Coordinates of C-alpha atoms in Angstrom, one line a residue:
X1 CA -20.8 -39.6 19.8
X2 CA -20.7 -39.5 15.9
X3 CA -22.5 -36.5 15.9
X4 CA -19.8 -34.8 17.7
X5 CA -17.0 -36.4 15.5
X6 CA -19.4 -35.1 12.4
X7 CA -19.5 -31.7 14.5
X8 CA -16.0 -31.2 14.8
X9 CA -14.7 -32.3 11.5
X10 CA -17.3 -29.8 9.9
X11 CA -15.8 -27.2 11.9
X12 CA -12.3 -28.3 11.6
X13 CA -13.3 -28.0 7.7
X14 CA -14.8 -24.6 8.2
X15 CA -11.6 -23.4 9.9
X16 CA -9.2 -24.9 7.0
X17 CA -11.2 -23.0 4.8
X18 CA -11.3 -19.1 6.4
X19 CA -7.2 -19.9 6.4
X20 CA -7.1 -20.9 3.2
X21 CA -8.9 -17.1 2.7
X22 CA -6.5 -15.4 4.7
X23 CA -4.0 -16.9 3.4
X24 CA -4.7 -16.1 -0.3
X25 CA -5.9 -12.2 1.1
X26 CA -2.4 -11.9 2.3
X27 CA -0.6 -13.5 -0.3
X28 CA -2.1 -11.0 -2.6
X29 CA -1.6 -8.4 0.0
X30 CA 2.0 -8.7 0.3
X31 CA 2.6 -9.4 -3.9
X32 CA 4.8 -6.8 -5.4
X33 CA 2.6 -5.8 -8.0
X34 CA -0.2 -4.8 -5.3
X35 CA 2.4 -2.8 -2.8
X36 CA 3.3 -1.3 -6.3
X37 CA -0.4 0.0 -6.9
X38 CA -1.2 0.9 -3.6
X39 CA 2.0 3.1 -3.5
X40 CA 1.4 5.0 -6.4
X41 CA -2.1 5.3 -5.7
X42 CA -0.9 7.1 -2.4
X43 CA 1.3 9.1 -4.1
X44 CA -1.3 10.3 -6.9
X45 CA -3.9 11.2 -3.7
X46 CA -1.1 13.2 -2.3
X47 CA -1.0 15.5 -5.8
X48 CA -4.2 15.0 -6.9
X49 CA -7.7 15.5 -5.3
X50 CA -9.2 11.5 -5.5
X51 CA -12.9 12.4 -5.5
X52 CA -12.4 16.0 -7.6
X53 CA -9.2 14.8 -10.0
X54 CA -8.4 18.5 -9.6
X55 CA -4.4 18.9 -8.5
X56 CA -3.3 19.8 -5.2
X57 CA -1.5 22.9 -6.2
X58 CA -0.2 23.8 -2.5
X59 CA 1.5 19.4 -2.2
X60 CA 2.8 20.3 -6.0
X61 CA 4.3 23.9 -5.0
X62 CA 6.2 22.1 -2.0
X63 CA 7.8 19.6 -3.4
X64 CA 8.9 21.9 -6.6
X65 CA 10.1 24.2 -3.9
X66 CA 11.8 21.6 -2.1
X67 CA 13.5 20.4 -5.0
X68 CA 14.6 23.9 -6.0
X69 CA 15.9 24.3 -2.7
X70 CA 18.1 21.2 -2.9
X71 CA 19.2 21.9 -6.3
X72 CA 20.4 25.4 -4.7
X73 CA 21.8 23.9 -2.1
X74 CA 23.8 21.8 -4.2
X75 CA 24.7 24.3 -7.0
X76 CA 25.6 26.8 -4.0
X77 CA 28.1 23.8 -2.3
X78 CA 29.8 23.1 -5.6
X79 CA 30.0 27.0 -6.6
X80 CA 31.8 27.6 -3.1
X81 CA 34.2 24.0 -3.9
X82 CA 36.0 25.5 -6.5

């Protein structure tokens, strides 16, 4: 019978601990400094080849051309307003 009080405390123990884990992983996880970092990592891969470091020229020419267009857009809108 104490063996299977010893039994269960040790895994009662073991299961405190892998929380304890979890809990730290997602406390990290979730830290604003760490969605920071994994956001503009994200948004470096999206410009920039990760295993080459050479630029992703077509990503970079459409987003400069989507923020020509708006800048058109809005020049255009405010020429037309007056």
């Amino acid at each position: 019978m104490s063996k299977d009080t010893a039994d269960i405390e040790r895994e009662i123990e073991e299961t405190r601990e892998r929380m304890a884990g979890t809990i730290d992983q997602l406390l990290h996880r979730s830290h604003p400094k760490t969605i920071i970092s994994r956001e503009i990592a994200a948004v470096k891969a999206h410009y920039v080849d990760v295993e080459t470091g050479q630029p992703r020229t077509d990503n970079i020419l459409k987003t400069v051309g989507g923020v020509a267009g708006v800048v058109a857009v809005f020049v255009l809108v405010r020429t037309i307003a007056r």
